[in-house]
Short mmCIF file of C-alpha atoms in Angstrom, two decimals:
data_model
loop_
_atom_site.label_atom_id
_atom_site.label_comp_id
_atom_site.label_asym_id
_atom_site.label_seq_id
_atom_site.Cartn_x
_atom_site.Cartn_y
_atom_site.Cartn_z
CA UNK A 1 -23.42 8.06 -21.13
CA UNK A 2 -24.33 9.06 -17.62
CA UNK A 3 -26.68 11.42 -15.95
CA UNK A 4 -25.65 15.06 -16.08
CA UNK A 5 -23.68 15.88 -12.97
CA UNK A 6 -26.29 16.74 -10.33
CA UNK A 7 -23.90 18.97 -8.39
CA UNK A 8 -22.85 21.04 -11.38
CA UNK A 9 -23.48 24.48 -9.94
CA UNK A 10 -21.57 27.27 -11.71
CA UNK A 11 -18.81 27.20 -9.09
CA UNK A 12 -18.60 23.38 -9.20
CA UNK A 13 -18.40 23.41 -13.00
CA UNK A 14 -15.59 25.95 -12.84
CA UNK A 15 -13.70 23.85 -10.30
CA UNK A 16 -14.14 20.62 -12.27
CA UNK A 17 -13.04 22.22 -15.53
CA UNK A 18 -10.06 23.76 -13.76
CA UNK A 19 -9.16 20.38 -12.26
CA UNK A 20 -9.02 18.81 -15.73
CA UNK A 21 -6.92 21.70 -17.07
CA UNK A 22 -4.46 21.54 -14.17
CA UNK A 23 -4.28 17.76 -14.50
CA UNK A 24 -3.38 18.08 -18.18
CA UNK A 25 -0.77 20.78 -17.70
CA UNK A 26 0.91 19.52 -14.53
CA UNK A 27 0.16 15.82 -14.34
CA UNK A 28 -1.56 14.04 -11.49
CA UNK A 29 1.29 14.01 -8.99
CA UNK A 30 2.25 17.67 -9.38
CA UNK A 31 -1.32 19.00 -9.50
CA UNK A 32 -2.28 20.53 -6.16
CA UNK A 33 -5.54 21.67 -4.62
CA UNK A 34 -4.04 25.16 -4.28
CA UNK A 35 -3.33 25.29 -8.03
CA UNK A 36 -6.86 24.15 -8.83
CA UNK A 37 -8.41 26.70 -6.47
CA UNK A 38 -6.34 29.47 -8.04
CA UNK A 39 -7.24 28.34 -11.56
CA UNK A 40 -10.94 28.23 -10.68
CA UNK A 41 -10.81 31.59 -8.88
CA UNK A 42 -12.18 30.19 -5.61
CA UNK A 43 -10.78 30.03 -2.13
CA UNK A 44 -9.05 26.94 -0.79
CA UNK A 45 -11.82 26.65 1.78
CA UNK A 46 -14.52 26.68 -0.90
CA UNK A 47 -12.67 23.96 -2.79
CA UNK A 48 -12.33 21.69 0.24
CA UNK A 49 -15.95 22.30 1.26
CA UNK A 50 -17.02 20.66 -2.00
CA UNK A 51 -14.20 18.13 -2.49
CA UNK A 52 -12.53 16.68 0.58
CA UNK A 53 -9.38 15.38 -1.17
CA UNK A 54 -7.54 15.61 -4.46
CA UNK A 55 -8.55 12.02 -5.21
CA UNK A 56 -12.25 12.81 -4.76
CA UNK A 57 -11.93 15.94 -6.88
CA UNK A 58 -10.32 14.14 -9.79
CA UNK A 59 -12.87 11.34 -9.62
CA UNK A 60 -15.65 13.91 -9.94
CA UNK A 61 -13.74 15.81 -12.63
CA UNK A 62 -13.37 12.68 -14.77
CA UNK A 63 -17.04 11.84 -14.28
CA UNK A 64 -18.04 15.38 -15.20
CA UNK A 65 -15.75 15.36 -18.25
CA UNK A 66 -17.32 12.18 -19.61
CA UNK A 67 -20.82 13.59 -19.05
CA UNK A 68 -20.15 15.62 -22.19
CA UNK A 69 -20.76 12.41 -24.13
CA UNK A 70 -24.59 12.22 -23.99
CA UNK A 71 -25.14 8.57 -24.91
CA UNK A 72 -27.84 8.07 -22.26
CA UNK A 73 -29.87 11.03 -23.49
CA UNK A 74 -29.49 10.17 -27.17
CA UNK A 75 -30.22 6.46 -26.77
CA UNK A 76 -33.55 7.07 -25.05
CA UNK A 77 -35.11 9.57 -27.47
CA UNK A 78 -38.29 8.60 -29.27
CA UNK A 79 -36.52 8.80 -32.65
CA UNK A 80 -33.66 6.56 -31.53
CA UNK A 81 -35.99 3.96 -30.05
CA UNK A 82 -38.15 3.84 -33.19
CA UNK A 83 -35.31 3.56 -35.70
CA UNK A 84 -31.88 2.02 -34.96
CA UNK A 85 -30.33 3.74 -37.97
CA UNK A 86 -31.30 7.14 -36.58
CA UNK A 87 -30.24 6.16 -33.07
CA UNK A 88 -26.88 4.78 -34.14
CA UNK A 89 -26.16 7.84 -36.25
CA UNK A 90 -26.90 10.15 -33.33
CA UNK A 91 -24.82 8.09 -30.91
CA UNK A 92 -21.99 7.64 -33.40
CA UNK A 93 -21.77 11.36 -34.16
CA UNK A 94 -21.76 12.13 -30.43
CA UNK A 95 -18.84 9.73 -29.94
CA UNK A 96 -16.95 11.23 -32.89
CA UNK A 97 -17.57 14.79 -31.71
CA UNK A 98 -16.51 13.95 -28.15
CA UNK A 99 -13.16 12.69 -29.39
CA UNK A 100 -12.75 15.57 -31.83
CA UNK A 101 -12.01 17.85 -28.86
CA UNK A 102 -8.29 18.24 -28.15
CA UNK A 103 -8.99 17.93 -24.42
CA UNK A 104 -10.38 14.41 -24.90
CA UNK A 105 -7.22 13.31 -26.72
CA UNK A 106 -4.90 15.00 -24.25
CA UNK A 107 -6.68 13.42 -21.30
CA UNK A 108 -6.42 9.95 -22.87
CA UNK A 109 -2.70 10.49 -23.44
CA UNK A 110 -2.20 11.67 -19.88
CA UNK A 111 -4.07 8.67 -18.44
CA UNK A 112 -1.87 6.29 -20.42
CA UNK A 113 1.27 8.16 -19.36
CA UNK A 114 0.37 8.29 -15.66
CA UNK A 115 -1.36 4.92 -15.30
CA UNK A 116 1.74 2.96 -14.34
CA UNK A 117 2.48 5.26 -11.40
CA UNK A 118 -1.16 5.87 -10.49
CA UNK A 119 -3.26 2.82 -11.43
CA UNK A 120 -6.34 4.27 -9.73
CA UNK A 121 -6.35 7.12 -12.24
CA UNK A 122 -6.77 4.73 -15.18
CA UNK A 123 -9.29 2.66 -13.23
CA UNK A 124 -11.43 5.73 -12.50
CA UNK A 125 -11.14 6.90 -16.10
CA UNK A 126 -12.61 3.60 -17.24
CA UNK A 127 -15.15 2.98 -14.48
CA UNK A 128 -16.47 6.55 -14.28
CA UNK A 129 -16.37 7.32 -17.99
CA UNK A 130 -15.82 4.73 -20.69
CA UNK A 131 -17.67 1.85 -19.00
CA UNK A 132 -20.91 3.80 -18.30
CA UNK A 133 -20.88 5.18 -21.85
CA UNK A 134 -20.47 1.71 -23.32
CA UNK A 135 -23.10 0.36 -20.93
CA UNK A 136 -25.66 2.85 -22.25
CA UNK A 137 -24.96 1.72 -25.81
CA UNK A 138 -25.24 -1.95 -24.79
CA UNK A 139 -28.62 -1.29 -23.16
CA UNK A 140 -29.81 0.55 -26.27
CA UNK A 141 -28.80 -2.36 -28.51
CA UNK A 142 -30.49 -4.83 -26.15
CA UNK A 143 -33.70 -2.80 -26.37
CA UNK A 144 -33.49 -2.77 -30.16
CA UNK A 145 -32.89 -6.50 -30.05
CA UNK A 146 -35.96 -7.06 -27.88
CA UNK A 147 -38.07 -4.88 -30.17
CA UNK A 148 -37.05 -6.96 -33.19
CA UNK A 149 -35.26 -4.09 -34.96
CA UNK A 150 -31.87 -5.77 -34.59
CA UNK A 151 -30.78 -9.37 -34.19
CA UNK A 152 -27.62 -10.15 -32.25
CA UNK A 153 -26.51 -12.81 -29.81
CA UNK A 154 -23.93 -10.70 -27.96
CA UNK A 155 -24.87 -7.04 -27.48
CA UNK A 156 -21.67 -6.36 -25.54
CA UNK A 157 -19.52 -7.50 -28.46
CA UNK A 158 -21.73 -5.68 -30.96
CA UNK A 159 -21.44 -2.40 -28.99
CA UNK A 160 -17.64 -2.68 -28.91
CA UNK A 161 -17.57 -3.40 -32.64
CA UNK A 162 -19.63 -0.29 -33.36
CA UNK A 163 -17.48 1.97 -31.20
CA UNK A 164 -14.34 0.41 -32.66
CA UNK A 165 -15.40 1.28 -36.21
CA UNK A 166 -15.55 4.93 -35.15
CA UNK A 167 -12.58 5.14 -32.82
CA UNK A 168 -10.10 3.22 -34.95
CA UNK A 169 -10.02 5.76 -37.82
CA UNK A 170 -10.69 8.88 -35.72
CA UNK A 171 -9.08 8.47 -32.30
CA UNK A 172 -6.07 6.24 -31.79
CA UNK A 173 -3.75 7.75 -34.38
CA UNK A 174 -4.44 11.15 -32.78
CA UNK A 175 -3.69 9.77 -29.31
CA UNK A 176 -0.29 8.70 -30.69
CA UNK A 177 0.19 12.11 -32.31
CA UNK A 178 0.30 10.65 -35.82
CA UNK A 179 -2.79 12.25 -37.28
CA UNK A 180 -4.63 15.58 -37.16
CA UNK A 181 -8.24 16.05 -36.07
CA UNK A 182 -10.82 14.95 -38.65
CA UNK A 183 -13.20 17.66 -39.84
CA UNK A 184 -16.97 17.35 -39.51
CA UNK A 185 -17.36 15.95 -43.05
CA UNK A 186 -14.77 13.24 -42.38
CA UNK A 187 -16.36 12.37 -39.03
CA UNK A 188 -19.82 12.09 -40.58
CA UNK A 189 -18.47 9.78 -43.29
CA UNK A 190 -16.81 7.51 -40.74
CA UNK A 191 -20.00 7.29 -38.67
CA UNK A 192 -22.21 6.70 -41.73
CA UNK A 193 -19.99 3.82 -42.84
CA UNK A 194 -19.95 2.39 -39.31
CA UNK A 195 -23.76 2.46 -39.17
CA UNK A 196 -24.10 0.88 -42.62
CA UNK A 197 -21.63 -1.86 -41.78
CA UNK A 198 -23.23 -2.51 -38.40
CA UNK A 199 -26.76 -2.73 -39.83
CA UNK A 200 -25.63 -4.97 -42.70
CA UNK A 201 -24.59 -7.45 -40.02
CA UNK A 202 -27.27 -7.02 -37.35
CA UNK A 203 -30.41 -5.52 -38.91
#
């Protein structure tokens, strides 16, 4: 999706993880820098030395959270570049596994809930997370197109179709609280079918 956070020292990782946890438990408005410092076990001064404001901290926390979805790394491996089936399986499983985590679902719910009051929160969630992840997939598909492995006129649309075939059965019902987490066997089946369907159209 995006490059691994270059500032992710152990203390920074602890702070960023704590920021996400406090955000989920208290909401954006109620979450305070003092609460995050206490949760991370660092001083207020240490926190402000690394993150000047709550807004900056949550921007970095969202970016760091989405870095757990390694689309950039997976889409540039030798195996993925040589064979789109292998590449799409790896990327698809990474997407499914990312959303299998309860924290991913809870964060999506919280963003939807808070977005009306804090539009910048939703904007950052998209621009720092979802958009870069999708962009990496689009670039991968464009490379496969150029290499002659795939044939598509609109790589942006094709990327969204692929992600949609994974997220529709695995994610959105859980965001609404209407379905439990899929196990690894169920996730693999969804991704396999998505890859087969995608390649039947674009190979």
